[in-house]
One Martini backbone bead per residue (centre of mass of N, CA, C, O) as a GRO file, in nm:
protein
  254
    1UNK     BB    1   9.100  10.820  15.154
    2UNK     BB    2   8.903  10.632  14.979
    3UNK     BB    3   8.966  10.489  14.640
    4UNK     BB    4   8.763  10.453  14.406
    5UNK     BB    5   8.677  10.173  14.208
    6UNK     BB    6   8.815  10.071  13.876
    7UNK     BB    7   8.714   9.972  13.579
    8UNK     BB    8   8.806   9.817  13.287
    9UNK     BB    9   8.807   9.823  13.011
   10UNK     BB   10   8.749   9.583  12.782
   11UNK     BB   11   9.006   9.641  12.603
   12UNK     BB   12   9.218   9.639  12.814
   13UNK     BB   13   9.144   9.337  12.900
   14UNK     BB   14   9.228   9.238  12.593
   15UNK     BB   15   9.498   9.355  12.585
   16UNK     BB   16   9.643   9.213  12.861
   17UNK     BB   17   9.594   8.932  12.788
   18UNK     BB   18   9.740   8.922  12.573
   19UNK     BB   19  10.043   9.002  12.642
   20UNK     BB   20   9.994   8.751  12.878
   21UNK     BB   21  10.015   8.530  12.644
   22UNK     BB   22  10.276   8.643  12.505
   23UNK     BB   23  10.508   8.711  12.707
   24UNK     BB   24  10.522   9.059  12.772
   25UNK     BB   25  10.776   9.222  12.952
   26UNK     BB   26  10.815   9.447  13.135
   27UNK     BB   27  10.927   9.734  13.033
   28UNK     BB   28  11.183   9.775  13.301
   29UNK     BB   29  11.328   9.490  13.137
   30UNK     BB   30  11.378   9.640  12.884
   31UNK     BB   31  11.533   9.733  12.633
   32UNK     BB   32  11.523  10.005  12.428
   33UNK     BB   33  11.487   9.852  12.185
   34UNK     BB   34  11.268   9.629  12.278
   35UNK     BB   35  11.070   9.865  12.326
   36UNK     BB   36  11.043   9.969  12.029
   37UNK     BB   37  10.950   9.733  11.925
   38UNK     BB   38  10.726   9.665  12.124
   39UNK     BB   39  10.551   9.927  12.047
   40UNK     BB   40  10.500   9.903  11.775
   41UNK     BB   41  10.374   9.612  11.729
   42UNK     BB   42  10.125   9.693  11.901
   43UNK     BB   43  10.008   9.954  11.693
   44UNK     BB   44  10.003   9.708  11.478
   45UNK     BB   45   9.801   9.496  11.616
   46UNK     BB   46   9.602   9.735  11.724
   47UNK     BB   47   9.476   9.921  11.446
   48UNK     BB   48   9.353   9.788  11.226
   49UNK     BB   49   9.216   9.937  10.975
   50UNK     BB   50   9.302  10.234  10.794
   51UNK     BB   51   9.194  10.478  10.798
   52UNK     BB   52   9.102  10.720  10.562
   53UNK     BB   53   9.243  10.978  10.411
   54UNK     BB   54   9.218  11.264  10.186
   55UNK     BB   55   9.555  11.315  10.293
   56UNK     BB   56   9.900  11.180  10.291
   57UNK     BB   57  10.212  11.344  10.431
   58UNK     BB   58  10.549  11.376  10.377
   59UNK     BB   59  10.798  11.614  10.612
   60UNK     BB   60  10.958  11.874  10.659
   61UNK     BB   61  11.153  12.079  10.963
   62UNK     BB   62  11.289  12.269  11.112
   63UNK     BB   63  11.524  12.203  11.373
   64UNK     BB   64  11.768  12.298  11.642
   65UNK     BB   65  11.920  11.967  11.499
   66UNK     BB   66  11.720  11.974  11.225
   67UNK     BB   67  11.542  11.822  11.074
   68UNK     BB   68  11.151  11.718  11.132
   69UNK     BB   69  10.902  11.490  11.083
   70UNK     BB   70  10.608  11.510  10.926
   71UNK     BB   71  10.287  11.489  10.900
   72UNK     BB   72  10.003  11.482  10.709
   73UNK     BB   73   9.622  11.516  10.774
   74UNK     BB   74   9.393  11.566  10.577
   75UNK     BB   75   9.083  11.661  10.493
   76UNK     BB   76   8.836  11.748  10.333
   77UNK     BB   77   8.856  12.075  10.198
   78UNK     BB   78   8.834  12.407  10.180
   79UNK     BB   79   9.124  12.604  10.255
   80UNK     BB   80   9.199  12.682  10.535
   81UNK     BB   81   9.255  12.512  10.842
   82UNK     BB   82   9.250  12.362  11.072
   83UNK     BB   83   9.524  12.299  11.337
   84UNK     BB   84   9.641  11.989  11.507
   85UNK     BB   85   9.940  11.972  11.680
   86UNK     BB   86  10.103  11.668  11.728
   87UNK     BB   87  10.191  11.451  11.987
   88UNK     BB   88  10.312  11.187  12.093
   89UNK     BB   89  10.385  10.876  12.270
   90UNK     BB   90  10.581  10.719  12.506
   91UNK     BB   91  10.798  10.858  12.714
   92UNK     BB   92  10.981  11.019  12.488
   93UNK     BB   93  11.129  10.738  12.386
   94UNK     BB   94  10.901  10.642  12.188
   95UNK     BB   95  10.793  10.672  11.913
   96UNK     BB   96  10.627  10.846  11.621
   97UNK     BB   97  10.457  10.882  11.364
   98UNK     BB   98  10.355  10.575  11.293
   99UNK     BB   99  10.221  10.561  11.576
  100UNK     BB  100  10.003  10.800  11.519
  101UNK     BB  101   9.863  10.739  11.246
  102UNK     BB  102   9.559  10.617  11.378
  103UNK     BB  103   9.478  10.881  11.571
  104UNK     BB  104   9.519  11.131  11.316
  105UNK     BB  105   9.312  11.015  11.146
  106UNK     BB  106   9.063  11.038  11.322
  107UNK     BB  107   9.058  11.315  11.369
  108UNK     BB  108   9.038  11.438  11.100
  109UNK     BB  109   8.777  11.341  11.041
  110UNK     BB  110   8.605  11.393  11.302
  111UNK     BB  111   8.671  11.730  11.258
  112UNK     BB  112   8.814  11.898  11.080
  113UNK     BB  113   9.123  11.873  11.058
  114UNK     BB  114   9.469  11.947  11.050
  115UNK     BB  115   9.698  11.683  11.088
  116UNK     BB  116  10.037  11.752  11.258
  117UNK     BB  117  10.294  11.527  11.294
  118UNK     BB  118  10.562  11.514  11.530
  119UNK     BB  119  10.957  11.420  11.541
  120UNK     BB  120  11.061  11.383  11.816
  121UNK     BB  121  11.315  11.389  11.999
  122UNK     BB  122  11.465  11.143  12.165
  123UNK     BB  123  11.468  10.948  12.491
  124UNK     BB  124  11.809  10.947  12.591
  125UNK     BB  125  11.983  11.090  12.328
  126UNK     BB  126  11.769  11.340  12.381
  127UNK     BB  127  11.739  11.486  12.705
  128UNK     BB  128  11.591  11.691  12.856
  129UNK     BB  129  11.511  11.989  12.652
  130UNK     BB  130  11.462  11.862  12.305
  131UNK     BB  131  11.150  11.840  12.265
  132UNK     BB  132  11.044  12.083  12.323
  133UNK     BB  133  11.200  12.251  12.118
  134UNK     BB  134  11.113  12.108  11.877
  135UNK     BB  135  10.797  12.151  11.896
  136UNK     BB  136  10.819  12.461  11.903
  137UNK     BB  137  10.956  12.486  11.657
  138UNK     BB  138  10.762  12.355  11.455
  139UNK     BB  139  10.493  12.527  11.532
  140UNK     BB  140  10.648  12.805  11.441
  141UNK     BB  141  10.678  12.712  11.130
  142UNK     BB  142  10.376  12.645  11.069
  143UNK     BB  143  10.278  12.962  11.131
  144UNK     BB  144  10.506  13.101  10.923
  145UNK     BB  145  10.385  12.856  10.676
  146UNK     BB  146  10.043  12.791  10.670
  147UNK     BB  147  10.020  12.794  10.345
  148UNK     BB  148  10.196  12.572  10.281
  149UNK     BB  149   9.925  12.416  10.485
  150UNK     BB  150   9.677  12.455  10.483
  151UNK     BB  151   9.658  12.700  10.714
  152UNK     BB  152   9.503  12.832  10.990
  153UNK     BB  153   9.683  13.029  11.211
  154UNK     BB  154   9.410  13.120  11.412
  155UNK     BB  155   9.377  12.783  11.399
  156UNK     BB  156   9.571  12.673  11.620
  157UNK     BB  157   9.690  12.340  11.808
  158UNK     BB  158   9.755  12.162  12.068
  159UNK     BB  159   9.875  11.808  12.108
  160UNK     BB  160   9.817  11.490  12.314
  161UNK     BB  161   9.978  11.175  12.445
  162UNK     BB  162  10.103  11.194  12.760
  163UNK     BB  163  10.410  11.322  12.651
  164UNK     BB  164  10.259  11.465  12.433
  165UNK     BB  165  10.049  11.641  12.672
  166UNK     BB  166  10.304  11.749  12.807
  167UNK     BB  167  10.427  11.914  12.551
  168UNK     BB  168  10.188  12.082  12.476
  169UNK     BB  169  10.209  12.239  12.707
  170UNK     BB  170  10.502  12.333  12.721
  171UNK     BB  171  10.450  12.434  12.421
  172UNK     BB  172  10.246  12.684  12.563
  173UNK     BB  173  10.420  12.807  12.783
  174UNK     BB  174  10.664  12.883  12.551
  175UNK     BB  175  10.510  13.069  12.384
  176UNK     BB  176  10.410  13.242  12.530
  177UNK     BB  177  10.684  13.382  12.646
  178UNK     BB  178  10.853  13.366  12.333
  179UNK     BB  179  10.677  13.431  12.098
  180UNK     BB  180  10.557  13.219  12.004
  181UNK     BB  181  10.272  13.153  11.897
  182UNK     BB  182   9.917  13.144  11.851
  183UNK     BB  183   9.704  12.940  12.071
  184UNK     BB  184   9.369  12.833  12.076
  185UNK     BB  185   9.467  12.524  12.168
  186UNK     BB  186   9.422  12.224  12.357
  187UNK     BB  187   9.498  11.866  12.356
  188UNK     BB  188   9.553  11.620  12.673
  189UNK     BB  189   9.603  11.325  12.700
  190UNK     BB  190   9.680  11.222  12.967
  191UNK     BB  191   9.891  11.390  13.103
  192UNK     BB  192  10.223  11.440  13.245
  193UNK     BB  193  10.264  11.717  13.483
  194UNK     BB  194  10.423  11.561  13.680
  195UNK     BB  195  10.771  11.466  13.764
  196UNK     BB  196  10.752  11.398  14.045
  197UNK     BB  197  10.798  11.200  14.314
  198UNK     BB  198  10.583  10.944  14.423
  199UNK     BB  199  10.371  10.765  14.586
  200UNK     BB  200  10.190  10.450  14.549
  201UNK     BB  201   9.982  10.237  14.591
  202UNK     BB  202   9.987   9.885  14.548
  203UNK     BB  203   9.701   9.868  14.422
  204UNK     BB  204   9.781  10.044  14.149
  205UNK     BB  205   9.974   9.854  14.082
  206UNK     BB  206  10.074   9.691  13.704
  207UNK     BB  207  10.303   9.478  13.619
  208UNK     BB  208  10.220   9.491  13.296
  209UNK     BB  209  10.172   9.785  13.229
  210UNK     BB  210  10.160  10.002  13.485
  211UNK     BB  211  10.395  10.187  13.710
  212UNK     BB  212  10.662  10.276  13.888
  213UNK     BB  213  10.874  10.155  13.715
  214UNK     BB  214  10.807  10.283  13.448
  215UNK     BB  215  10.802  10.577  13.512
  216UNK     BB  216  11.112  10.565  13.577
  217UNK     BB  217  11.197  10.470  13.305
  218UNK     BB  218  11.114  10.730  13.183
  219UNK     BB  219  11.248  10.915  13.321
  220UNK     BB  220  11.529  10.879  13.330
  221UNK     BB  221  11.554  10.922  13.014
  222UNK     BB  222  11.441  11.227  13.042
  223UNK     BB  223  11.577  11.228  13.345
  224UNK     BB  224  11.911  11.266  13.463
  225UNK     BB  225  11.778  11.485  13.620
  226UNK     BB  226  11.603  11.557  13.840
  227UNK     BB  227  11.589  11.857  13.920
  228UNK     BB  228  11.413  11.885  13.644
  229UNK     BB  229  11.130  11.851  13.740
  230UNK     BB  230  11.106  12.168  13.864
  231UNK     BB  231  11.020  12.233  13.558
  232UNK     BB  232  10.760  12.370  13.384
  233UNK     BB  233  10.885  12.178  13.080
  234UNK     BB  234  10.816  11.904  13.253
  235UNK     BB  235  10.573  12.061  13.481
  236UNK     BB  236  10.334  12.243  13.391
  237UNK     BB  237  10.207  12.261  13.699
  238UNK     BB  238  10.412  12.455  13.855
  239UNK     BB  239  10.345  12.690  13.700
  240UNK     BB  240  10.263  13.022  13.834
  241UNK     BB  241  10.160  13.030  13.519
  242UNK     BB  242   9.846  12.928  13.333
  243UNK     BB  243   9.777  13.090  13.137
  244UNK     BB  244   9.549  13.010  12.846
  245UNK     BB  245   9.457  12.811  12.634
  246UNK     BB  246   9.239  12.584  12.651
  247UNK     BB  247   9.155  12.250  12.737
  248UNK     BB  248   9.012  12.018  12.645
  249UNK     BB  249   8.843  11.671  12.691
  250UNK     BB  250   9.143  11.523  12.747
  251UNK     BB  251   9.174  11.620  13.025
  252UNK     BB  252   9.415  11.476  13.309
  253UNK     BB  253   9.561  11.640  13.561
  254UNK     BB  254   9.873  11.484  13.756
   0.00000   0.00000   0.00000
């Protein structure tokens, strides 16, 4: 069956338009240096005037290989808050707190919820499953000390976007089965939750944003055995048992 034609919002095409007048090179063809530093550069070029939330600090928690850096973006309110445990993305390789930072001040805003981002430790240096691990040691840590955030255990969810709603679903199911903690939601955006290779239309493949290369390139580094493929916290879709706390409206399980 052939698959309907979608059209890219203009916002996407005034973005890639942009990359291709600036000269930047596809993603697989550049070191790893060269992709943080220009992912770093695109989403503080793309990310327009900082919006205010009413407290924003950095502080640290254990994680299982040392501190780990989190952000917290609070909104106005009194009492304990929801608290939405955010997982940035990038392909596992790629990201910060830093490039989450616009992303998590609007979710604050918007929701009144206190915005949680975690550092989780990146591939290659520290390639599947380290992440998961950090991620979900923060979220624990969250939990169990959660008045010192001004947060309610109760009403604690996690999310994130691309390899972020990845971790977020993988440290769903790790949760669920190792003791915790109890995650009221998740919210997933287009999470990559299946890292099977498969192929795809030719037509499908955009030399300048993403395609199969770009896929391969964040694999290999987070995936250096393909094996860990077939992991449920490489690819929560796998997994024989799905029950748990529902995803939000941002999911897009692929």
């Amino acid at each position: 069956m052939r698959r309907p034609t979608m059209t890219l919002d203009p916002q996407v095409v005034a973005y890639r338009a942009a990359r291709a007048a600036a000269g930047v090179p596809p993603l697989y063809t550049q070191t790893l240096a060269e992709a943080r530093a220009a992912d770093l550069a695109a989403i503080r070029a793309g990310g327009g005037d900082v919006e205010p939330v009413h407290e924003v600090r950095d502080t640290v928690v254990p994680g299982p290989a040392g501190d780990l850096p989190v952000r917290v973006h609070r909104p106005a309110g009194a009492g304990p808050l929801p608290t939405l445990v955010y997982f940035f993305g990038g392909g596992w390789t790629l990201g910060s707190v830093d490039t989450a930072d616009g992303i998590c001040r609007r979710l604050a805003n918007a929701t009144g919820c206190q915005v949680v981002t975690v550092g989780y430790r990146l591939a290659p240096e520290h390639p599947f499953p380290a992440a998961v691990h950090d991620c979900h040691a923060a979220v624990r840590w969250l939990a169990a000390y959660a008045e010192q955030f001004g947060a309610d255990p109760a009403r604690l969810a996690v999310g994130g976007d691309s390899a972020g709603g990845n971790l977020a679903a993988a440290v769903t199911l790790l949760a669920r089965d190792s003791g915790g903690p109890a995650l009221a939601a998740q919210l997933l955006v287009y999470p990559n939750t299946d890292q099977r290779e498969r192929a795809e239309p030719a037509g499908e493949q955009d030399p300048l944003l993403f395609n199969r290369h770009s896929v391969a390139w964040y694999r290999g580094h987070y995936l250096p055995d393909p094996a860990d493929a077939a992991n449920p916290l490489a690819s929560p879709l796998l997994a024989e048992d799905l029950t748990g706390p529902a995803a939000g409206p941002g999911d897009h399980r692929r």
